PDB file of C-alpha atoms in Angstrom:
ATOM      1  CA  MET A   1     202.902 125.694 143.648  1.00 60.00           C
ATOM      2  CA  ALA A   2     202.385 127.617 140.574  1.00 70.00           C
ATOM      3  CA  GLY A   3     198.594 127.540 140.889  1.00 76.00           C
ATOM      4  CA  ARG A   4     198.677 128.780 144.497  1.00 84.00           C
ATOM      5  CA  LEU A   5     201.214 131.675 143.517  1.00 83.00           C
ATOM      6  CA  PHE A   6     198.873 132.678 140.585  1.00 83.00           C
ATOM      7  CA  SER A   7     195.762 132.788 143.047  1.00 88.00           C
ATOM      8  CA  VAL A   8     197.838 135.136 145.163  1.00 89.00           C
ATOM      9  CA  LEU A   9     198.278 137.552 142.391  1.00 86.00           C
ATOM     10  CA  ASP A  10     194.479 136.942 141.295  1.00 85.00           C
ATOM     11  CA  ALA A  11     193.462 138.075 144.817  1.00 87.00           C
ATOM     12  CA  PHE A  12     194.634 141.728 143.641  1.00 82.00           C
ATOM     13  CA  GLU A  13     192.084 141.736 140.639  1.00 72.00           C
ATOM     14  CA  GLY A  14     189.110 144.153 141.626  1.00 57.00           C
ATOM     15  CA  GLY A  15     191.102 146.175 143.830  1.00 50.00           C
ATOM     16  CA  GLY A  16     191.216 146.745 147.685  1.00 43.00           C
ATOM     17  CA  GLY A  17     188.248 148.651 148.020  1.00 42.00           C
ATOM     18  CA  GLY A  18     189.684 152.231 147.605  1.00 40.00           C
ATOM     19  CA  GLU A  19     190.973 154.364 144.881  1.00 39.00           C
ATOM     20  CA  GLY A  20     194.303 153.735 143.172  1.00 42.00           C
ATOM     21  CA  PRO A  21     196.444 150.617 143.131  1.00 51.00           C
ATOM     22  CA  PRO A  22     194.909 147.619 145.179  1.00 74.00           C
ATOM     23  CA  VAL A  23     196.562 147.246 148.730  1.00 85.00           C
ATOM     24  CA  LEU A  24     195.704 144.002 150.628  1.00 91.00           C
ATOM     25  CA  ARG A  25     196.885 142.891 153.876  1.00 92.00           C
ATOM     26  CA  LEU A  26     197.932 139.299 154.559  1.00 94.00           C
ATOM     27  CA  THR A  27     194.694 138.289 156.072  1.00 93.00           C
ATOM     28  CA  ASP A  28     192.897 139.833 152.977  1.00 92.00           C
ATOM     29  CA  ILE A  29     195.059 137.674 150.527  1.00 93.00           C
ATOM     30  CA  ALA A  30     194.621 134.472 152.858  1.00 93.00           C
ATOM     31  CA  ALA A  31     190.713 135.068 152.837  1.00 92.00           C
ATOM     32  CA  ARG A  32     190.497 135.754 148.885  1.00 91.00           C
ATOM     33  CA  THR A  33     192.524 132.838 148.147  1.00 91.00           C
ATOM     34  CA  GLY A  34     191.379 130.318 150.778  1.00 92.00           C
ATOM     35  CA  LEU A  35     194.925 129.477 151.844  1.00 92.00           C
ATOM     36  CA  PRO A  36     196.200 128.929 155.176  1.00 93.00           C
ATOM     37  CA  ALA A  37     197.780 132.043 156.622  1.00 92.00           C
ATOM     38  CA  PRO A  38     201.094 130.588 156.853  1.00 93.00           C
ATOM     39  CA  THR A  39     201.124 129.185 153.308  1.00 92.00           C
ATOM     40  CA  ALA A  40     200.020 132.714 152.036  1.00 92.00           C
ATOM     41  CA  LEU A  41     202.764 134.325 154.015  1.00 94.00           C
ATOM     42  CA  ARG A  42     205.044 132.044 152.404  1.00 93.00           C
ATOM     43  CA  LEU A  43     203.907 132.641 148.934  1.00 93.00           C
ATOM     44  CA  VAL A  44     203.831 136.353 149.501  1.00 93.00           C
ATOM     45  CA  ARG A  45     207.303 136.306 150.541  1.00 93.00           C
ATOM     46  CA  GLU A  46     208.563 134.871 147.341  1.00 91.00           C
ATOM     47  CA  LEU A  47     206.707 137.212 145.362  1.00 91.00           C
ATOM     48  CA  VAL A  48     208.175 140.059 147.226  1.00 90.00           C
ATOM     49  CA  ALA A  49     211.607 138.636 146.686  1.00 89.00           C
ATOM     50  CA  TRP A  50     210.873 138.219 142.969  1.00 87.00           C
ATOM     51  CA  GLY A  51     209.455 141.802 142.561  1.00 83.00           C
ATOM     52  CA  GLY A  52     205.868 140.549 141.778  1.00 84.00           C
ATOM     53  CA  LEU A  53     204.638 142.209 145.097  1.00 88.00           C
ATOM     54  CA  GLU A  54     205.465 145.265 147.139  1.00 84.00           C
ATOM     55  CA  ARG A  55     205.133 145.579 150.926  1.00 85.00           C
ATOM     56  CA  GLY A  56     204.110 148.949 152.131  1.00 79.00           C
ATOM     57  CA  ALA A  57     205.317 150.701 155.191  1.00 74.00           C
ATOM     58  CA  ASP A  58     201.828 149.923 156.797  1.00 79.00           C
ATOM     59  CA  GLY A  59     202.178 146.322 156.021  1.00 86.00           C
ATOM     60  CA  GLY A  60     199.840 145.894 153.084  1.00 88.00           C
ATOM     61  CA  TYR A  61     200.910 144.518 149.869  1.00 91.00           C
ATOM     62  CA  ARG A  62     200.548 145.972 146.302  1.00 85.00           C
ATOM     63  CA  LEU A  63     201.290 144.610 142.790  1.00 81.00           C
ATOM     64  CA  GLY A  64     205.094 145.110 142.134  1.00 77.00           C
ATOM     65  CA  LEU A  65     207.122 147.044 139.782  1.00 65.00           C
ATOM     66  CA  ARG A  66     208.340 143.832 137.843  1.00 70.00           C
ATOM     67  CA  LEU A  67     204.582 142.949 136.999  1.00 70.00           C
ATOM     68  CA  ARG A  68     203.587 146.188 135.770  1.00 58.00           C
ATOM     69  CA  VAL A  69     206.836 146.274 133.795  1.00 55.00           C
ATOM     70  CA  LEU A  70     206.153 142.965 132.181  1.00 62.00           C
ATOM     71  CA  GLY A  71     202.207 144.043 131.612  1.00 59.00           C
ATOM     72  CA  ALA A  72     203.371 147.040 129.814  1.00 50.00           C
ATOM     73  CA  ALA A  73     205.787 145.174 127.504  1.00 51.00           C
ATOM     74  CA  ALA A  74     202.952 142.779 126.618  1.00 56.00           C
ATOM     75  CA  PRO A  75     201.930 143.396 122.998  1.00 58.00           C
ATOM     76  CA  CYS A  76     198.421 142.068 123.380  1.00 60.00           C
ATOM     77  CA  PRO A  77     195.994 144.646 123.505  1.00 65.00           C
ATOM     78  CA  ARG A  78     194.486 145.160 127.280  1.00 63.00           C
ATOM     79  CA  GLY A  79     190.893 145.062 125.647  1.00 80.00           C
ATOM     80  CA  LEU A  80     191.403 141.925 123.790  1.00 86.00           C
ATOM     81  CA  LEU A  81     192.789 140.240 126.912  1.00 83.00           C
ATOM     82  CA  ASP A  82     189.907 141.295 128.936  1.00 82.00           C
ATOM     83  CA  ALA A  83     187.464 139.984 126.458  1.00 88.00           C
ATOM     84  CA  ALA A  84     189.418 136.752 126.092  1.00 90.00           C
ATOM     85  CA  LEU A  85     189.885 135.828 129.582  1.00 88.00           C
ATOM     86  CA  PRO A  86     186.459 134.100 130.426  1.00 91.00           C
ATOM     87  CA  ALA A  87     186.968 131.900 127.325  1.00 93.00           C
ATOM     88  CA  LEU A  88     190.570 131.126 128.192  1.00 91.00           C
ATOM     89  CA  ARG A  89     189.664 130.010 131.844  1.00 89.00           C
ATOM     90  CA  ALA A  90     186.424 128.015 130.488  1.00 92.00           C
ATOM     91  CA  LEU A  91     188.880 126.271 127.660  1.00 94.00           C
ATOM     92  CA  GLY A  92     191.452 125.330 130.104  1.00 90.00           C
ATOM     93  CA  ALA A  93     189.058 123.880 132.503  1.00 90.00           C
ATOM     94  CA  ARG A  94     187.403 121.969 129.453  1.00 93.00           C
ATOM     95  CA  THR A  95     190.154 120.444 128.031  1.00 92.00           C
ATOM     96  CA  GLY A  96     192.609 120.030 130.902  1.00 90.00           C
ATOM     97  CA  GLY A  97     195.205 121.985 128.817  1.00 91.00           C
ATOM     98  CA  HIS A  98     197.103 124.959 128.737  1.00 89.00           C
ATOM     99  CA  ALA A  99     194.889 127.834 127.296  1.00 91.00           C
ATOM    100  CA  ASP A 100     196.359 130.917 125.515  1.00 91.00           C
ATOM    101  CA  LEU A 101     195.745 133.915 123.555  1.00 92.00           C
ATOM    102  CA  ALA A 102     198.522 134.962 120.925  1.00 92.00           C
ATOM    103  CA  VAL A 103     198.959 138.032 118.569  1.00 90.00           C
ATOM    104  CA  LEU A 104     201.704 138.736 115.914  1.00 85.00           C
ATOM    105  CA  ALA A 105     203.898 141.484 116.660  1.00 78.00           C
ATOM    106  CA  GLY A 106     205.181 143.007 113.473  1.00 69.00           C
ATOM    107  CA  PRO A 107     204.924 142.124 109.799  1.00 65.00           C
ATOM    108  CA  SER A 108     202.474 139.219 109.099  1.00 67.00           C
ATOM    109  CA  ALA A 109     205.002 137.039 107.493  1.00 66.00           C
ATOM    110  CA  ASP A 110     208.126 137.556 109.715  1.00 71.00           C
ATOM    111  CA  GLY A 111     206.391 138.955 112.795  1.00 72.00           C
ATOM    112  CA  VAL A 112     207.289 137.708 116.574  1.00 77.00           C
ATOM    113  CA  LEU A 113     204.561 135.304 117.785  1.00 86.00           C
ATOM    114  CA  CYS A 114     203.444 136.609 121.530  1.00 80.00           C
ATOM    115  CA  LEU A 115     201.374 134.550 123.809  1.00 81.00           C
ATOM    116  CA  VAL A 116     199.599 136.060 126.814  1.00 78.00           C
ATOM    117  CA  SER A 117     201.436 133.372 128.983  1.00 69.00           C
ATOM    118  CA  GLY A 118     204.766 135.240 128.117  1.00 68.00           C
ATOM    119  CA  ASP A 119     206.066 132.556 125.742  1.00 75.00           C
ATOM    120  CA  ARG A 120     207.344 133.325 122.179  1.00 81.00           C
ATOM    121  CA  PRO A 121     207.197 130.213 120.074  1.00 89.00           C
ATOM    122  CA  PRO A 122     208.140 129.923 116.483  1.00 92.00           C
ATOM    123  CA  PRO A 123     204.995 130.932 114.253  1.00 94.00           C
ATOM    124  CA  HIS A 124     205.569 128.279 111.789  1.00 96.00           C
ATOM    125  CA  ALA A 125     205.519 125.470 114.324  1.00 96.00           C
ATOM    126  CA  THR A 126     202.425 126.072 116.305  1.00 96.00           C
ATOM    127  CA  ALA A 127     198.566 126.278 115.697  1.00 98.00           C
ATOM    128  CA  TYR A 128     198.780 129.697 116.933  1.00 96.00           C
ATOM    129  CA  GLY A 129     201.159 131.164 114.392  1.00 96.00           C
ATOM    130  CA  LYS A 130     199.270 129.160 111.461  1.00 97.00           C
ATOM    131  CA  VAL A 131     196.231 130.843 112.344  1.00 97.00           C
ATOM    132  CA  LEU A 132     197.910 134.636 112.307  1.00 95.00           C
ATOM    133  CA  LEU A 133     200.488 133.989 109.209  1.00 95.00           C
ATOM    134  CA  THR A 134     199.566 135.213 105.978  1.00 92.00           C
ATOM    135  CA  ALA A 135     202.766 133.900 104.452  1.00 93.00           C
ATOM    136  CA  PRO A 136     205.602 131.588 105.337  1.00 94.00           C
ATOM    137  CA  PRO A 137     208.432 133.474 107.295  1.00 92.00           C
ATOM    138  CA  ALA A 138     211.792 133.774 105.713  1.00 91.00           C
ATOM    139  CA  GLU A 139     213.160 131.253 108.102  1.00 92.00           C
ATOM    140  CA  LEU A 140     211.678 127.886 108.958  1.00 96.00           C
ATOM    141  CA  PRO A 141     213.946 126.373 111.699  1.00 95.00           C
ATOM    142  CA  ARG A 142     213.239 122.523 112.392  1.00 97.00           C
ATOM    143  CA  HIS A 143     212.488 122.124 116.004  1.00 96.00           C
ATOM    144  CA  THR A 144     211.246 118.372 115.793  1.00 96.00           C
ATOM    145  CA  ARG A 145     210.970 115.734 113.005  1.00 97.00           C
ATOM    146  CA  HIS A 146     207.530 116.959 112.657  1.00 97.00           C
ATOM    147  CA  THR A 147     208.358 120.749 111.970  1.00 97.00           C
ATOM    148  CA  VAL A 148     207.215 121.879 108.568  1.00 97.00           C
ATOM    149  CA  VAL A 149     210.224 123.568 106.729  1.00 97.00           C
ATOM    150  CA  SER A 150     208.903 123.655 103.248  1.00 97.00           C
ATOM    151  CA  PRO A 151     207.559 127.087 102.341  1.00 97.00           C
ATOM    152  CA  GLY A 152     205.404 125.588  99.578  1.00 97.00           C
ATOM    153  CA  VAL A 153     204.113 122.933 102.033  1.00 97.00           C
ATOM    154  CA  LEU A 154     203.367 125.572 104.604  1.00 97.00           C
ATOM    155  CA  ALA A 155     201.779 127.978 102.252  1.00 97.00           C
ATOM    156  CA  GLY A 156     199.283 125.191 101.758  1.00 97.00           C
ATOM    157  CA  GLN A 157     198.760 124.793 105.336  1.00 97.00           C
ATOM    158  CA  LEU A 158     198.140 128.345 105.751  1.00 97.00           C
ATOM    159  CA  ALA A 159     195.588 128.558 102.991  1.00 97.00           C
ATOM    160  CA  ARG A 160     193.524 125.680 104.517  1.00 97.00           C
ATOM    161  CA  VAL A 161     193.644 126.992 107.913  1.00 97.00           C
ATOM    162  CA  ARG A 162     192.191 130.433 106.620  1.00 96.00           C
ATOM    163  CA  ALA A 163     189.496 128.211 104.922  1.00 96.00           C
ATOM    164  CA  ALA A 164     188.722 126.149 108.009  1.00 97.00           C
ATOM    165  CA  GLY A 165     189.006 128.792 110.639  1.00 96.00           C
ATOM    166  CA  LEU A 166     191.090 126.175 112.565  1.00 98.00           C
ATOM    167  CA  ALA A 167     194.571 125.023 113.005  1.00 98.00           C
ATOM    168  CA  VAL A 168     196.000 121.969 114.441  1.00 98.00           C
ATOM    169  CA  CYS A 169     199.934 121.339 114.822  1.00 97.00           C
ATOM    170  CA  ALA A 170     200.898 118.202 116.163  1.00 97.00           C
ATOM    171  CA  GLU A 171     204.367 117.964 117.644  1.00 97.00           C
ATOM    172  CA  GLU A 172     205.872 120.506 115.323  1.00 97.00           C
ATOM    173  CA  PHE A 173     207.379 122.667 118.407  1.00 95.00           C
ATOM    174  CA  ARG A 174     207.722 120.138 121.346  1.00 92.00           C
ATOM    175  CA  LEU A 175     207.259 116.294 120.981  1.00 95.00           C
ATOM    176  CA  GLY A 176     204.284 115.015 122.956  1.00 94.00           C
ATOM    177  CA  GLU A 177     202.198 118.197 122.503  1.00 94.00           C
ATOM    178  CA  VAL A 178     199.395 119.351 120.039  1.00 96.00           C
ATOM    179  CA  THR A 179     198.162 122.860 119.880  1.00 97.00           C
ATOM    180  CA  VAL A 180     194.783 123.842 118.593  1.00 98.00           C
ATOM    181  CA  ALA A 181     193.808 127.134 117.631  1.00 98.00           C
ATOM    182  CA  ALA A 182     191.040 129.444 116.050  1.00 98.00           C
ATOM    183  CA  PRO A 183     191.218 132.963 115.203  1.00 97.00           C
ATOM    184  CA  VAL A 184     189.596 135.648 117.156  1.00 95.00           C
ATOM    185  CA  ARG A 185     187.676 138.083 114.807  1.00 93.00           C
ATOM    186  CA  ALA A 186     186.930 141.848 115.079  1.00 88.00           C
ATOM    187  CA  GLY A 187     183.101 142.371 114.915  1.00 77.00           C
ATOM    188  CA  GLY A 188     182.266 138.678 115.190  1.00 60.00           C
ATOM    189  CA  GLY A 189     183.196 137.962 111.570  1.00 71.00           C
ATOM    190  CA  GLY A 190     185.837 140.561 110.377  1.00 83.00           C
ATOM    191  CA  ALA A 191     189.305 140.761 110.455  1.00 89.00           C
ATOM    192  CA  THR A 192     191.577 138.289 112.695  1.00 92.00           C
ATOM    193  CA  VAL A 193     192.895 140.355 115.578  1.00 91.00           C
ATOM    194  CA  GLY A 194     194.258 137.219 117.751  1.00 93.00           C
ATOM    195  CA  ALA A 195     194.313 133.419 117.919  1.00 96.00           C
ATOM    196  CA  LEU A 196     192.837 131.583 120.900  1.00 96.00           C
ATOM    197  CA  GLY A 197     193.765 128.003 121.677  1.00 96.00           C
ATOM    198  CA  VAL A 198     195.121 125.425 123.900  1.00 95.00           C
ATOM    199  CA  THR A 199     198.316 123.025 124.110  1.00 93.00           C
ATOM    200  CA  VAL A 200     197.297 119.546 125.094  1.00 93.00           C
ATOM    201  CA  SER A 201     199.161 116.145 125.353  1.00 94.00           C
ATOM    202  CA  THR A 202     198.923 114.016 122.037  1.00 95.00           C
ATOM    203  CA  VAL A 203     196.885 111.426 123.980  1.00 94.00           C
ATOM    204  CA  VAL A 204     194.074 113.610 124.575  1.00 93.00           C
ATOM    205  CA  PRO A 205     190.991 113.009 121.898  1.00 93.00           C
ATOM    206  CA  LEU A 206     191.436 115.837 119.521  1.00 95.00           C
ATOM    207  CA  ASP A 207     187.535 115.906 118.436  1.00 95.00           C
ATOM    208  CA  ARG A 208     186.977 117.431 121.916  1.00 94.00           C
ATOM    209  CA  VAL A 209     189.565 119.706 122.103  1.00 97.00           C
ATOM    210  CA  VAL A 210     188.670 121.198 118.423  1.00 97.00           C
ATOM    211  CA  ALA A 211     185.089 121.706 119.379  1.00 97.00           C
ATOM    212  CA  ALA A 212     186.074 123.338 122.685  1.00 97.00           C
ATOM    213  CA  VAL A 213     188.456 125.826 120.757  1.00 98.00           C
ATOM    214  CA  ARG A 214     185.999 126.847 118.230  1.00 97.00           C
ATOM    215  CA  ALA A 215     183.466 127.283 120.896  1.00 97.00           C
ATOM    216  CA  ALA A 216     185.609 129.474 122.895  1.00 97.00           C
ATOM    217  CA  ALA A 217     187.021 131.445 120.283  1.00 96.00           C
ATOM    218  CA  ALA A 218     183.386 132.417 119.082  1.00 94.00           C
ATOM    219  CA  GLN A 219     182.521 133.721 122.528  1.00 94.00           C
ATOM    220  CA  VAL A 220     185.389 136.696 122.349  1.00 94.00           C
ATOM    221  CA  ARG A 221     184.081 139.956 121.322  1.00 90.00           C
ATOM    222  CA  PRO A 222     186.888 142.121 120.936  1.00 86.00           C
ATOM    223  CA  PRO A 223     186.456 145.739 121.724  1.00 80.00           C
ATOM    224  CA  GLU A 224     185.746 148.088 118.783  1.00 71.00           C
ATOM    225  CA  PRO A 225     188.902 150.459 118.027  1.00 59.00           C
ATOM    226  CA  ALA A 226     188.426 154.033 119.031  1.00 52.00           C
ATOM    227  CA  PRO A 227     187.385 156.462 116.349  1.00 49.00           C
TER     228      PRO A 227
END
């Protein structure tokens, strides 16, 4: 169901052929998604009720206010997300896991870890956070029996992650899940501007996931900052 809903939203990417916000009719949405018209109509109605789509007086649909508000609130720079999207899609397809891009909003030690998916997991308990943190946060709450809650142990992990250019975090936030992440660097080898990675089940062979994450992160070329 979620995949079909996302496909309806993806139908609006690239616009509707005119200037301004894209406007699509139900027949356009069905054609772009490949969904039967009755299924497309049901999903469109659900999105309209939620606020993700708006229906115009002419019967066309456009992206709704709720999506625009959420997009404006996202801390991830739009240029970085655009640059990372192809790598994220390829990483998810290659590993079968949930690929995501993360940035740290706020101070490097006590900032909030923000993922493009909308999640805000604790930085110290995920591979994304361990890529982005430069020092242990002031608070290290325990989420599972595997969560690292010792500042000294975490500091050592962060140093090794910086040296290796990769973080693997097994069941520290949720049991049964492993996150693997690598830094996205400005200019191909400059400062870290984000963390790209994937969440997979603990039964998935990590060697294949690690190789896929490294390759995906290396493909991302963040836009140069405006002078």
